[in-house]
mmCIF file of C-alpha atoms and ligand atoms in Angstrom:
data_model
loop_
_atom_site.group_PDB
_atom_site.id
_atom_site.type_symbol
_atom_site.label_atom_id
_atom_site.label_comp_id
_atom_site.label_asym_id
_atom_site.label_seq_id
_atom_site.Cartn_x
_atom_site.Cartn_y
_atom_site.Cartn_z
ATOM 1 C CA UNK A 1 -41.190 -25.161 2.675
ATOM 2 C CA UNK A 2 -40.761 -28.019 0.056
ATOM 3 C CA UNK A 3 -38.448 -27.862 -2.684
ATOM 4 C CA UNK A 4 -40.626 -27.527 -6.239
ATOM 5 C CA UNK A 5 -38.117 -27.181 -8.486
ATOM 6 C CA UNK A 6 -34.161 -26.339 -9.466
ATOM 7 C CA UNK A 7 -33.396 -24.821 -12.232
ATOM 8 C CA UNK A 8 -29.791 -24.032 -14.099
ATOM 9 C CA UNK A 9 -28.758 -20.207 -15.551
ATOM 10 C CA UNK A 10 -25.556 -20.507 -17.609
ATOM 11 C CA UNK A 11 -24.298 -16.752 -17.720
ATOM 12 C CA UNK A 12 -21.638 -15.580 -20.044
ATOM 13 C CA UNK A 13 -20.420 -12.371 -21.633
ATOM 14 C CA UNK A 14 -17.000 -11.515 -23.461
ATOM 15 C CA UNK A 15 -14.023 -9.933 -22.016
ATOM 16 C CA UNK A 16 -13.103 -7.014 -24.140
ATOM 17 C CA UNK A 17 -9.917 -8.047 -23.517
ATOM 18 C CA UNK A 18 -8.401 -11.378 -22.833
ATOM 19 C CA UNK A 19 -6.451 -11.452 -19.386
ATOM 20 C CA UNK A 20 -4.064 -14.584 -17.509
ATOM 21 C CA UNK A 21 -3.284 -15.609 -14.409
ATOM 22 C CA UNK A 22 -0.326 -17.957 -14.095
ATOM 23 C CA UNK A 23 -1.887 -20.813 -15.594
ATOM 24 C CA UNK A 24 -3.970 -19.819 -17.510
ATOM 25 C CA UNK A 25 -5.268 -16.971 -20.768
ATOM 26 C CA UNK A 26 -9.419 -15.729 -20.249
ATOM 27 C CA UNK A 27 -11.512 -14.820 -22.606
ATOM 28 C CA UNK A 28 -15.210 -14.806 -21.475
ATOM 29 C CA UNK A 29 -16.568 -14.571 -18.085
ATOM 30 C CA UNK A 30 -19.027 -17.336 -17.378
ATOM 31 C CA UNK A 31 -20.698 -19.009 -14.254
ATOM 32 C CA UNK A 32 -23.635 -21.209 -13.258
ATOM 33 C CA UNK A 33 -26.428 -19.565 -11.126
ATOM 34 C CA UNK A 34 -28.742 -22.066 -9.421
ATOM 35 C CA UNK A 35 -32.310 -21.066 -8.504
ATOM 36 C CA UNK A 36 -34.150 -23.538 -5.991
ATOM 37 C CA UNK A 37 -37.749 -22.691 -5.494
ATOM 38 C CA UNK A 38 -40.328 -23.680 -3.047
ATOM 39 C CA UNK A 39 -43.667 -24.209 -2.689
ATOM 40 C CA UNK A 40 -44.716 -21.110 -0.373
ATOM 41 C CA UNK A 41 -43.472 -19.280 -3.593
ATOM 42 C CA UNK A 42 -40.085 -18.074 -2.353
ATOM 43 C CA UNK A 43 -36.244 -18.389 -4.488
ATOM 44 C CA UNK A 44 -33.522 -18.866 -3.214
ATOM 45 C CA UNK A 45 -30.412 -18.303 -5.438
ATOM 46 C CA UNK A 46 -26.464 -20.191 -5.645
ATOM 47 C CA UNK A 47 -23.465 -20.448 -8.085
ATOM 48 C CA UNK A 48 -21.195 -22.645 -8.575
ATOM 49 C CA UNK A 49 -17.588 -22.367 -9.587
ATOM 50 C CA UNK A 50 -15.959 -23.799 -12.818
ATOM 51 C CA UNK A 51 -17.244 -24.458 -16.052
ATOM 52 C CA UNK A 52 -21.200 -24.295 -16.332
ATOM 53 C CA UNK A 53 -21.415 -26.731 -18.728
ATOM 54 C CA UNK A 54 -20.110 -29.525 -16.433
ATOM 55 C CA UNK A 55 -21.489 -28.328 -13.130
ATOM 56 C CA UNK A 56 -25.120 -27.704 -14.564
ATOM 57 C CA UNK A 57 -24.936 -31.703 -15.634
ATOM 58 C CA UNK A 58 -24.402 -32.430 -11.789
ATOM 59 C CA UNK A 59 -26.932 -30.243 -10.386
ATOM 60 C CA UNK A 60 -29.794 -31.486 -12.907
ATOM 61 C CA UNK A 61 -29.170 -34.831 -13.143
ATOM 62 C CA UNK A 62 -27.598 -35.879 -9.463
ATOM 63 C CA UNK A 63 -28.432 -33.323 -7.084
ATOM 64 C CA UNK A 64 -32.188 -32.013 -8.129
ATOM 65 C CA UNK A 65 -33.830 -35.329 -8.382
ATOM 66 C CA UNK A 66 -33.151 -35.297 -4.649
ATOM 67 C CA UNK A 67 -33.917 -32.446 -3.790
ATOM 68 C CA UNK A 68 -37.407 -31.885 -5.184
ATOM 69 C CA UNK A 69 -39.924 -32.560 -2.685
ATOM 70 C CA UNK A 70 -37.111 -31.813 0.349
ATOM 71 C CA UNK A 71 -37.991 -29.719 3.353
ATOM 72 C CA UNK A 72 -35.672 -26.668 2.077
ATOM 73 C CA UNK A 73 -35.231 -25.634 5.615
ATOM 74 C CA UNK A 74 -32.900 -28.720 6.001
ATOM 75 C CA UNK A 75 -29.338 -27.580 4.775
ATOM 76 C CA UNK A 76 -27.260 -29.118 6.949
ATOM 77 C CA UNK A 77 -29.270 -32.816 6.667
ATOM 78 C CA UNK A 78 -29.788 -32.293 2.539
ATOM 79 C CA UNK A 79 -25.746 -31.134 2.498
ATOM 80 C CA UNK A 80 -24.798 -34.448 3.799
ATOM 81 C CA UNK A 81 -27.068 -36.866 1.858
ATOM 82 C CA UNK A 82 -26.012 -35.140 -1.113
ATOM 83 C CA UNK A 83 -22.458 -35.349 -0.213
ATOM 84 C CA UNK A 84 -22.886 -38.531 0.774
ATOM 85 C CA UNK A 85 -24.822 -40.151 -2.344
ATOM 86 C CA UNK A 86 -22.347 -38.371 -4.627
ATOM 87 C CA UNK A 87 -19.119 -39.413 -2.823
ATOM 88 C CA UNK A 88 -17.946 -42.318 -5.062
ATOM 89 C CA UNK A 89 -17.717 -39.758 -8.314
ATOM 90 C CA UNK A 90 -17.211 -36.637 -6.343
ATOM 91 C CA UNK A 91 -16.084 -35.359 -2.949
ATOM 92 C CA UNK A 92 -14.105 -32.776 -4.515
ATOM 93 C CA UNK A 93 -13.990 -30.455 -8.009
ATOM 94 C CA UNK A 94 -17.049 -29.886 -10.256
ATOM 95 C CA UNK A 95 -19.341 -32.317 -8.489
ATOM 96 C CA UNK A 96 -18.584 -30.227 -5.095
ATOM 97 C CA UNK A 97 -18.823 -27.147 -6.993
ATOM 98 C CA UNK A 98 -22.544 -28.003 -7.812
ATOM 99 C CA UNK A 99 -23.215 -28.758 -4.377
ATOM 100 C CA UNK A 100 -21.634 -25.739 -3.347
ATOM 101 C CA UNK A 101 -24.870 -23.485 -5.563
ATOM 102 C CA UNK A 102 -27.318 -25.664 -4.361
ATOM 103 C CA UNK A 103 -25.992 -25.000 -0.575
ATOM 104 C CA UNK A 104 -25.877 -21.641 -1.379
ATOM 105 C CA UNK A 105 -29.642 -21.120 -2.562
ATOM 106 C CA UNK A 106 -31.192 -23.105 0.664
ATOM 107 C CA UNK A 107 -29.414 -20.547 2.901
ATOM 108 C CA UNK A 108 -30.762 -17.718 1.146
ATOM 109 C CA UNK A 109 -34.210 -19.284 1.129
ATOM 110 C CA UNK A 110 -33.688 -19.649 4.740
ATOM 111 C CA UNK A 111 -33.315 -16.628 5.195
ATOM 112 C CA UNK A 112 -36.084 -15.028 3.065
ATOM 113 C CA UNK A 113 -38.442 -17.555 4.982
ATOM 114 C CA UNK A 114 -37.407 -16.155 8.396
ATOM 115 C CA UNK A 115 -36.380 -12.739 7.363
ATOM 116 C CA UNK A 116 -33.295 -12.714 8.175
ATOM 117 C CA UNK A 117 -30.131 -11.635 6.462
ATOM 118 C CA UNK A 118 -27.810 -15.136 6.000
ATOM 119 C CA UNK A 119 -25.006 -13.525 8.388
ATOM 120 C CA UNK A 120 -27.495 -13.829 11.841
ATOM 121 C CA UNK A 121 -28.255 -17.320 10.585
ATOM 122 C CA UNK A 122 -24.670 -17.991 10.715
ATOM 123 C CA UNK A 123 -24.004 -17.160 14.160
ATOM 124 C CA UNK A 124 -24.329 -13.024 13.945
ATOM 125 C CA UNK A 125 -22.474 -10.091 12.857
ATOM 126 C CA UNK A 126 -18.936 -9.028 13.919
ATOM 127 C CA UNK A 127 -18.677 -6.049 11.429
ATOM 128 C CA UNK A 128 -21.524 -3.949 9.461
ATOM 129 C CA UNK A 129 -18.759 -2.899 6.342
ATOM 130 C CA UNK A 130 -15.689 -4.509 5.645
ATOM 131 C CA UNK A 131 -12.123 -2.679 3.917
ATOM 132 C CA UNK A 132 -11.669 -4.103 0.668
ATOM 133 C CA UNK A 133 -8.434 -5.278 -1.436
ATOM 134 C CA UNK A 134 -8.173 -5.067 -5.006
ATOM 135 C CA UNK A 135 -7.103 -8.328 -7.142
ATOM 136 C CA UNK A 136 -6.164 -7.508 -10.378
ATOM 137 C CA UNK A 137 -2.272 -6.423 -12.435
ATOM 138 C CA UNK A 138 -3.591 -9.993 -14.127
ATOM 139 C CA UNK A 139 -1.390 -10.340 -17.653
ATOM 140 C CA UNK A 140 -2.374 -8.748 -20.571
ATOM 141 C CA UNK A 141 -2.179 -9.461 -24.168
ATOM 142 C CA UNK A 142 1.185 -7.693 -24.287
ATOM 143 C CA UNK A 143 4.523 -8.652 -25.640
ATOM 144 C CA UNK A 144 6.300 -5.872 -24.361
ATOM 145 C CA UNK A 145 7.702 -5.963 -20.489
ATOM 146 C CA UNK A 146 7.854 -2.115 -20.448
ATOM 147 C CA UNK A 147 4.081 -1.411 -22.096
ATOM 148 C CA UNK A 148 2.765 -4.279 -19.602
ATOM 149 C CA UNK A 149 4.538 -2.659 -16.760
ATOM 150 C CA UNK A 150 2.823 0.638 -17.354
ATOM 151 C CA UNK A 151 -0.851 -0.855 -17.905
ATOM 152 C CA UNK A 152 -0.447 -2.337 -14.942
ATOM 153 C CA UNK A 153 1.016 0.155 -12.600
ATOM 154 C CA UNK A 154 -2.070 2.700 -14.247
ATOM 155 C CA UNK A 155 -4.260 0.009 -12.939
ATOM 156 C CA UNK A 156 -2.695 -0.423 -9.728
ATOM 157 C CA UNK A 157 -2.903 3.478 -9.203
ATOM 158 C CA UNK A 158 -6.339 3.558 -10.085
ATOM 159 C CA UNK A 159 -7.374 0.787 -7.730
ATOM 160 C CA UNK A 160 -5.781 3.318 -4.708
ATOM 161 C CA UNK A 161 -7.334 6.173 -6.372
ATOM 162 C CA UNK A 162 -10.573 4.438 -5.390
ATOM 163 C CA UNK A 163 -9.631 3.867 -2.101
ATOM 164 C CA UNK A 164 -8.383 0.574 -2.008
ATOM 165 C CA UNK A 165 -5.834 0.235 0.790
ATOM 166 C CA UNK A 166 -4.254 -3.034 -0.301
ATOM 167 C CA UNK A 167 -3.503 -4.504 -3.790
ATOM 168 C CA UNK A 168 -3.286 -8.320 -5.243
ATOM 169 C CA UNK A 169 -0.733 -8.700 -8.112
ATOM 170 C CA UNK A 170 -0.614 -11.909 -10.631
ATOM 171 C CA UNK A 171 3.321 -13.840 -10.464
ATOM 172 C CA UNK A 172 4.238 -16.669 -11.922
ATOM 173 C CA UNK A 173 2.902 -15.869 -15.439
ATOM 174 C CA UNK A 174 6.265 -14.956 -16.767
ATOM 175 C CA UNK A 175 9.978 -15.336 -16.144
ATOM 176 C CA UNK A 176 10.759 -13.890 -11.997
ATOM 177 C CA UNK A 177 13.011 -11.423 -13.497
ATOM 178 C CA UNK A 178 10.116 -10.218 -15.521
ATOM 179 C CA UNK A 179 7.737 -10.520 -12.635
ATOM 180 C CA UNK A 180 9.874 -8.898 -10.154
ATOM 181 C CA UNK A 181 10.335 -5.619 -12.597
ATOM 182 C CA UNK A 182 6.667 -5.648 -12.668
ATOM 183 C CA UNK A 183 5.951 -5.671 -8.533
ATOM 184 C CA UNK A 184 9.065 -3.007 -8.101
ATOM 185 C CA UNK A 185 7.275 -0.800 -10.352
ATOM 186 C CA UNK A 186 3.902 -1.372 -8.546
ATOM 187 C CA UNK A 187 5.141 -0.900 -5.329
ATOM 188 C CA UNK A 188 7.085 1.781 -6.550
ATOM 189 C CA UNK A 189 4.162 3.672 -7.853
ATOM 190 C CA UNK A 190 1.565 2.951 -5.162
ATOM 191 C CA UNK A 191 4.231 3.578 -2.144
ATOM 192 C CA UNK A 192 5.392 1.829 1.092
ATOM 193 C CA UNK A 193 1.328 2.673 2.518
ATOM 194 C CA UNK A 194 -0.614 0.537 0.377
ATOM 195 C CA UNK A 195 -0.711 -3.016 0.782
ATOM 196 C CA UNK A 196 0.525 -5.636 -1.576
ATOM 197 C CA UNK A 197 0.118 -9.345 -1.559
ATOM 198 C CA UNK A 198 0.885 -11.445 -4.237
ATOM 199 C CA UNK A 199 -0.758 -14.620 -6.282
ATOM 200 C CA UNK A 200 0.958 -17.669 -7.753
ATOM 201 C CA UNK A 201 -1.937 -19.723 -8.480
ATOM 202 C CA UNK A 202 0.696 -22.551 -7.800
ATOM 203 C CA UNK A 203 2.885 -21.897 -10.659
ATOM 204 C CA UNK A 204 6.046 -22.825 -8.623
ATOM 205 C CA UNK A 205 7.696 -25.920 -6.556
ATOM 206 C CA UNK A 206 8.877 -25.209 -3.086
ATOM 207 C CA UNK A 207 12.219 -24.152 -3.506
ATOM 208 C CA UNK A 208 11.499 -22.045 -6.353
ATOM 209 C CA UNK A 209 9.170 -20.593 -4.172
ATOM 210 C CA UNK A 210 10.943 -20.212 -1.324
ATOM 211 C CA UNK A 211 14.036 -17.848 -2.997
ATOM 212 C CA UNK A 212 11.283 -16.090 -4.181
ATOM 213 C CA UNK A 213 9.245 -15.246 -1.298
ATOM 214 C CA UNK A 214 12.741 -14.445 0.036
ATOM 215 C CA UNK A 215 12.429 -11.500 -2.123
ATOM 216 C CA UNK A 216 9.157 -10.410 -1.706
ATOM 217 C CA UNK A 217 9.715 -10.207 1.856
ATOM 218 C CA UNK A 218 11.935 -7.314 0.716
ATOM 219 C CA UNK A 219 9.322 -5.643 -1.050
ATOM 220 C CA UNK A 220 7.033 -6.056 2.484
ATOM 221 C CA UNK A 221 4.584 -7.987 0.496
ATOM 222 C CA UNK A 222 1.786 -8.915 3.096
ATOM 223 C CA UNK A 223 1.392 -12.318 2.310
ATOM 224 C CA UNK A 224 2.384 -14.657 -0.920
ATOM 225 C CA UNK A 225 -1.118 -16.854 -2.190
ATOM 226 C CA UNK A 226 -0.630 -20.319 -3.565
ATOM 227 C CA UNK A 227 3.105 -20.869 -3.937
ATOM 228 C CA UNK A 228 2.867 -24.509 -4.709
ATOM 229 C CA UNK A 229 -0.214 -26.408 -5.547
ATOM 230 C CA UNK A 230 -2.382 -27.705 -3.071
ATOM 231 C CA UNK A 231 -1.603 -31.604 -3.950
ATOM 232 C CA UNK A 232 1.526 -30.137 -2.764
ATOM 233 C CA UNK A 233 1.295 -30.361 1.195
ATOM 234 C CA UNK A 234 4.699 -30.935 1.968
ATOM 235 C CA UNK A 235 5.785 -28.117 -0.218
ATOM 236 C CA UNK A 236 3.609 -26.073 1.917
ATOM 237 C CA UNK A 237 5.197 -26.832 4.824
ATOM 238 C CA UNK A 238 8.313 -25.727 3.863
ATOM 239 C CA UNK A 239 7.875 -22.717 1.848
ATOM 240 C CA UNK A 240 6.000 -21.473 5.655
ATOM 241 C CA UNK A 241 8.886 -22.617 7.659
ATOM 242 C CA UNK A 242 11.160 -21.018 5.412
ATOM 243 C CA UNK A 243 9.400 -17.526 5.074
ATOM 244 C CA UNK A 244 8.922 -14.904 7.272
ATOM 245 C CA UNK A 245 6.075 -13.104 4.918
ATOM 246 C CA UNK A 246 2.405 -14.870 5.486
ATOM 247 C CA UNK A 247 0.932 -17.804 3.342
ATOM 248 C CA UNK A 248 -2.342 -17.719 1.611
ATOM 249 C CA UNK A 249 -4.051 -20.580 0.134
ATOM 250 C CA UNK A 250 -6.870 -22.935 0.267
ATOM 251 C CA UNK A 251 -8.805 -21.908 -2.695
ATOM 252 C CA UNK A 252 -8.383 -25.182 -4.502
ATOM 253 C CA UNK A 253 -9.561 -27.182 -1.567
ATOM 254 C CA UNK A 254 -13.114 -28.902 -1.374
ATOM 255 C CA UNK A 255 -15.392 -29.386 1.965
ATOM 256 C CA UNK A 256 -13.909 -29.237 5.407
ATOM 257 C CA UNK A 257 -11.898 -32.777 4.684
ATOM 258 C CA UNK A 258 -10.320 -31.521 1.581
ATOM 259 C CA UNK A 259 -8.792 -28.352 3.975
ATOM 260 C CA UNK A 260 -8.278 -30.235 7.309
ATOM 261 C CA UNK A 261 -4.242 -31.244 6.864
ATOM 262 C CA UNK A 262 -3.880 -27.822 5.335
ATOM 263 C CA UNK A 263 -5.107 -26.598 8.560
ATOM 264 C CA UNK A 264 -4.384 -28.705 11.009
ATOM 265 C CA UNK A 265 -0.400 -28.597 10.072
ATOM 266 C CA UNK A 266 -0.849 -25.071 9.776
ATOM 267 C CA UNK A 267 0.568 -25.137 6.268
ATOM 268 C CA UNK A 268 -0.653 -21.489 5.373
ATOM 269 C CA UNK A 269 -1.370 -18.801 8.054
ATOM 270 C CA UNK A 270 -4.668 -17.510 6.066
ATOM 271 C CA UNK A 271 -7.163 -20.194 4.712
ATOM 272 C CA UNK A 272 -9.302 -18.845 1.628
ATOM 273 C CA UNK A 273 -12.698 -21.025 1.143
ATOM 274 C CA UNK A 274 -14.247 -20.434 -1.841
ATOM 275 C CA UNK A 275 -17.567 -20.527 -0.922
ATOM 276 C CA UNK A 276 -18.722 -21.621 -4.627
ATOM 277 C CA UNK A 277 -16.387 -24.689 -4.562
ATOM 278 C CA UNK A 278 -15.568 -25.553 -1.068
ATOM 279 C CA UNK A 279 -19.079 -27.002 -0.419
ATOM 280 C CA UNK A 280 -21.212 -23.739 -0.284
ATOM 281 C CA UNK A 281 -21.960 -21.418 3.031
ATOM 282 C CA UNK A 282 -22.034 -25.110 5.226
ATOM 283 C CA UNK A 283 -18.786 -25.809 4.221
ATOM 284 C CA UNK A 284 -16.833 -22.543 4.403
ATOM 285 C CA UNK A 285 -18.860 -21.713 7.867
ATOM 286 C CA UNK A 286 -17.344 -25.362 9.185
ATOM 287 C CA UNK A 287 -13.673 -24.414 7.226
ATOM 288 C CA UNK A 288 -14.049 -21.087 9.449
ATOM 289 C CA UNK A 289 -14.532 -22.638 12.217
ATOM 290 C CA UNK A 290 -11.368 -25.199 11.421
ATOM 291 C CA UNK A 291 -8.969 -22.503 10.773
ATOM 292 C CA UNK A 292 -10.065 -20.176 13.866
ATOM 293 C CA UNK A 293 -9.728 -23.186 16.315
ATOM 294 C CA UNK A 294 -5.981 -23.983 14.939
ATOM 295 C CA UNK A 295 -5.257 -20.215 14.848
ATOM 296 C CA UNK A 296 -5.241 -19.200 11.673
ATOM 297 C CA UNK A 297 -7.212 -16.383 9.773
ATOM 298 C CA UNK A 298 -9.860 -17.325 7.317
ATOM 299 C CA UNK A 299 -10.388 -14.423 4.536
ATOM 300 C CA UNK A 300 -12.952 -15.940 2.382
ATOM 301 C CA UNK A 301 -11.764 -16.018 -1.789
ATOM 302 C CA UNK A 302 -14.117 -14.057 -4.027
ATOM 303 C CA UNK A 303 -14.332 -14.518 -7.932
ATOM 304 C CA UNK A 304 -18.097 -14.929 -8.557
ATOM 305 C CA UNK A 305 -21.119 -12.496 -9.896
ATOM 306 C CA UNK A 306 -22.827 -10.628 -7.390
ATOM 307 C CA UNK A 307 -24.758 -13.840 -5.805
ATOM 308 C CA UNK A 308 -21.046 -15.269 -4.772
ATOM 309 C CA UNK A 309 -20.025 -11.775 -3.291
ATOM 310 C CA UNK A 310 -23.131 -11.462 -1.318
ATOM 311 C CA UNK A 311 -22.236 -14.982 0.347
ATOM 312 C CA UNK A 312 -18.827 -14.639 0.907
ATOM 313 C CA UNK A 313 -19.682 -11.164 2.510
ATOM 314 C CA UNK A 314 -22.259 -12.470 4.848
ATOM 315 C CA UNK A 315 -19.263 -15.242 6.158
ATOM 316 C CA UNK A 316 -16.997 -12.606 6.626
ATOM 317 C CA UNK A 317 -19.163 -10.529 8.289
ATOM 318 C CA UNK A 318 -20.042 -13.555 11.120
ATOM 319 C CA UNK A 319 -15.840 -14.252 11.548
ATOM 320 C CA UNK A 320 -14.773 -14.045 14.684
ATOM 321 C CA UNK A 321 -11.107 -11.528 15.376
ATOM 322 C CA UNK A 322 -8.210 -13.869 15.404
ATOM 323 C CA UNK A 323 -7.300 -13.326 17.932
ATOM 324 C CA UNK A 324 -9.482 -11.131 19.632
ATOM 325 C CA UNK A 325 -8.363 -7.936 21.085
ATOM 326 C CA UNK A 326 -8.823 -4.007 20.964
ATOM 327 C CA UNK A 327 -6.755 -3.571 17.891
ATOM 328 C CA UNK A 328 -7.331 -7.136 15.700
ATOM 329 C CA UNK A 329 -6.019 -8.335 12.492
ATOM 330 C CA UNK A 330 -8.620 -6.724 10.233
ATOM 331 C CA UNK A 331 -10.866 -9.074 7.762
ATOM 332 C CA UNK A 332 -10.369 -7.422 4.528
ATOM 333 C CA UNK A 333 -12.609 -8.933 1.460
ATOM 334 C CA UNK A 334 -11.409 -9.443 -2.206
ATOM 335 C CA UNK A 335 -12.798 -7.710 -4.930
ATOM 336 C CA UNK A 336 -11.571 -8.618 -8.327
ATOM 337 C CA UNK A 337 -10.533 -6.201 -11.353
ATOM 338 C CA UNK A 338 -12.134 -2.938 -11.885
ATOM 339 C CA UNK A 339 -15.175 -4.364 -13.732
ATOM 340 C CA UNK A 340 -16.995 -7.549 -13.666
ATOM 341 C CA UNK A 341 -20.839 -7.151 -15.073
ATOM 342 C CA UNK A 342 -21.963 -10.234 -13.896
ATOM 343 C CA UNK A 343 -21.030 -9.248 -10.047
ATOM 344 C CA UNK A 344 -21.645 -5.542 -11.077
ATOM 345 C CA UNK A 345 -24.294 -5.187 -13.670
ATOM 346 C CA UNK A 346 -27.009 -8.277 -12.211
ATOM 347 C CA UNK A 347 -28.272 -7.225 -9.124
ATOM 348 C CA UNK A 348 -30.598 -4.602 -9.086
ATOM 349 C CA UNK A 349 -28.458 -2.786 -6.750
ATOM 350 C CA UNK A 350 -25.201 -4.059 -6.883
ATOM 351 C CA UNK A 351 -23.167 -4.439 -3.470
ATOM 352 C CA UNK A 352 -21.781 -0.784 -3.033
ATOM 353 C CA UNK A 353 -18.413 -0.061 -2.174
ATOM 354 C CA UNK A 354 -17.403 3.473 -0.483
ATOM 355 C CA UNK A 355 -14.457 4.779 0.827
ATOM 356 C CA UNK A 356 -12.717 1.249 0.737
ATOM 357 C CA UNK A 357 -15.296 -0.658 2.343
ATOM 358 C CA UNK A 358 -18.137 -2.684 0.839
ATOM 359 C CA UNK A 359 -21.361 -2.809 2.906
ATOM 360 C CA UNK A 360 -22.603 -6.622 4.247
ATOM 361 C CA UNK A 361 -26.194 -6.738 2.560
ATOM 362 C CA UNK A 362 -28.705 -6.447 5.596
ATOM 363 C CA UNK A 363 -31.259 -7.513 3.987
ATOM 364 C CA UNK A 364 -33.455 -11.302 4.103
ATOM 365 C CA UNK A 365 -30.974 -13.922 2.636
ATOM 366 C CA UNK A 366 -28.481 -13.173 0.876
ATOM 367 C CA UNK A 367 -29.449 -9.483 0.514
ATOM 368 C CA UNK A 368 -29.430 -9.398 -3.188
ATOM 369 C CA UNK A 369 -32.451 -9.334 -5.732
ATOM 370 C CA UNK A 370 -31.574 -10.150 -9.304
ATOM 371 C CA UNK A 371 -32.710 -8.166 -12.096
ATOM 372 C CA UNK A 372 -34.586 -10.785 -14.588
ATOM 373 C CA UNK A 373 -33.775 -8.578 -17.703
ATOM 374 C CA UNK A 374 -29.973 -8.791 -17.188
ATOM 375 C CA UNK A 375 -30.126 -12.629 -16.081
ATOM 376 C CA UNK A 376 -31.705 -12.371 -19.648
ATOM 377 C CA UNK A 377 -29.160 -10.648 -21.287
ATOM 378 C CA UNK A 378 -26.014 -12.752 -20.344
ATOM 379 C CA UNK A 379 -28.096 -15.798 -20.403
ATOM 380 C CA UNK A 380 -26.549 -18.881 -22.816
ATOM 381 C CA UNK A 381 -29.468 -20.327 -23.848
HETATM 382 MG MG1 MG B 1 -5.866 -16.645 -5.583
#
């Protein structure tokens, strides 16, 4: 099965309304798909994280004139060359991002080629449907604390109306006394039951952090993502040692080097690859592996159409319980806001989700057939 040809899909649509995180304002939703096809006629399809633009320019003009011609069946031998002959410009960022599509589409054309869904190519499957969490309460365009408060408590609500048994709130995008108004009235509204984590994307240091997670632990937040950045491994360090409440992080990080101090000084307790940056399904399968054998759960980050769910679905369907037992820490996998069209409106059949669980795709591959009319209509052309 020889590689023919790679080709680049920059999608985009607009928000209807512009959202932040804590670094951060959004207004359009846009990724790069990555179609690799072969010469018995099959596709396999990747994305890559970040801004199409920059990581299209590294997958035509480093990584495809490589490629074509390549046995596709090859991942793990093609994954290394092109880390390899990219490593004086890259080894982490947009460059791995790129990889991370191309990795993404050979494992899928693996799997069409011997008809099997991408989870039993990486090692089997440990759970058929997995609970989700919702990640959303991200800033809106509002002035007012008290009207932002109540759009975001409505959307918390509606998130457990629909079954969601844990919630993701935004911090660090306005003052902590704003913030913390903002997760008493969530947790408040959606009661002691429900789950709540909470998501820096690194806006603080370490001690800022640390007399904050102080008071989520109050709350009985389940765990506190990216306190600190990830340059930041000290800082790590000692926000864990400090806290009682679980640390999240490792979305930042690129390839299995990029995450190895983070998990080899257990600086977080769970280690989020993001399967569309970290290096692609080789990558976050070897990150897995990392944060398993030094004890630590890996609950794989998810904020890509419906070609990035799929993948980070089939990983955390092969995870192994850590540890193992009759009654184990679940896997729970992210889903992001209420709506996304390019992870809900591209598929044919998108990835459905009932009764708090989303179903692994059993399918060959990555279990997901695009619809070429809507790759059409968010296509930038
Ligand atoms: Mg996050």
């Amino acid at each position: 099965m020889k590689i023919t040809d790679v080709l680049t899909h920059h999608l985009s649509y607009d928000y209807t309304e512009p959202w932040a995180y804590s670094q951060a304002w959004y207004t359009k939703r846009q990724t790069l798909l990555v179609e690799v096809r072969t010469s018995d006629g099959l596709t396999g399809w990747g994305e890559a994280f970040g801004p199409p633009e920059v990581t299209r320019a590294a997958v035509q003009s480093v990584f495809r004139p490589c490629l074509i011609g390549a046995e596709a069946e090859q991942i793990e031998p093609l994954w290394e060359r092109l880390y390899a002959m990219s490593r004086a410009y890259g080894q982490k960022g947009a460059v791995i991002a790129a990889l991370s599509a191309v990795d993404i589409a050979l494992w899928d054309l693996l799997g069409k080629r011997t008809g099997l869904p991408v989870h039993v190519l990486l090692g089997g499957c440990f759970r058929e449907s997995i609970p989700v969490y919702a990640t959303g309460m991200y800033y809106r365009p509002v002035p007012e604390l008290p009207r932002l408060i109540e759009l975001l408590v409505e959307e918390a609500q509606t998130f457990v109306s629909r079954g969601f048994s844990a919630v993701k709130m935004k911090i660090g995008g306005r003052p902590w006394n704003e913030d913390r108004e903002i997760l008493r009235a969530i947790r408040a509204a959606v009661g002691a039951e429900v789950g709540l984590m909470v998501d820096a994307n690194c806006a603080y240091d370490a001690r800022t952090a640390i007399r904050i997670g102080r008071e989520l632990e109050a709350h009985n937040v389940l765990w506190f993502e990216e306190p600190v950045p990830p340059e930041d491994l000290e800082g790590y360090l000692e926000v864990k040692r400090a806290l009682d409440l679980a640390i999240a992080g490792g979305e930042l990080e690129f390839t299995r080097y990029g995450l190895r101090e983070l998990i080899a000084r257990r600086a977080v307790d769970i280690v989020q690859p993001e399967l569309t940056a970290v290096g692609g399904l080789t990558a976050g399968k070897q990150v897995a592996v990392l944060a398993t054998t030094f004890g630590l759960r890996c609950l794989p980050h998810m904020f890509g159409s419906v070609v990035a769910q799929a993948a980070a679905l089939h990983l955390a369907a092969a995870l192994p319980e850590i540890p193992f037992s009759l009654r184990p820490s679940e896997v729970i996998f992210e889903v992001v806001r209420l709506e996304d069209r390019l992870r809900d409106d591209l598929a044919i059949e998108p990835i459905p989700i009932e009764g708090g669980r989303i179903r692994v795709p059993k399918a060959p591959g990555l279990g997901v057939t695009l619809d070429p009319k809507k790759l059409d209509r968010y296509r930038v052309s």
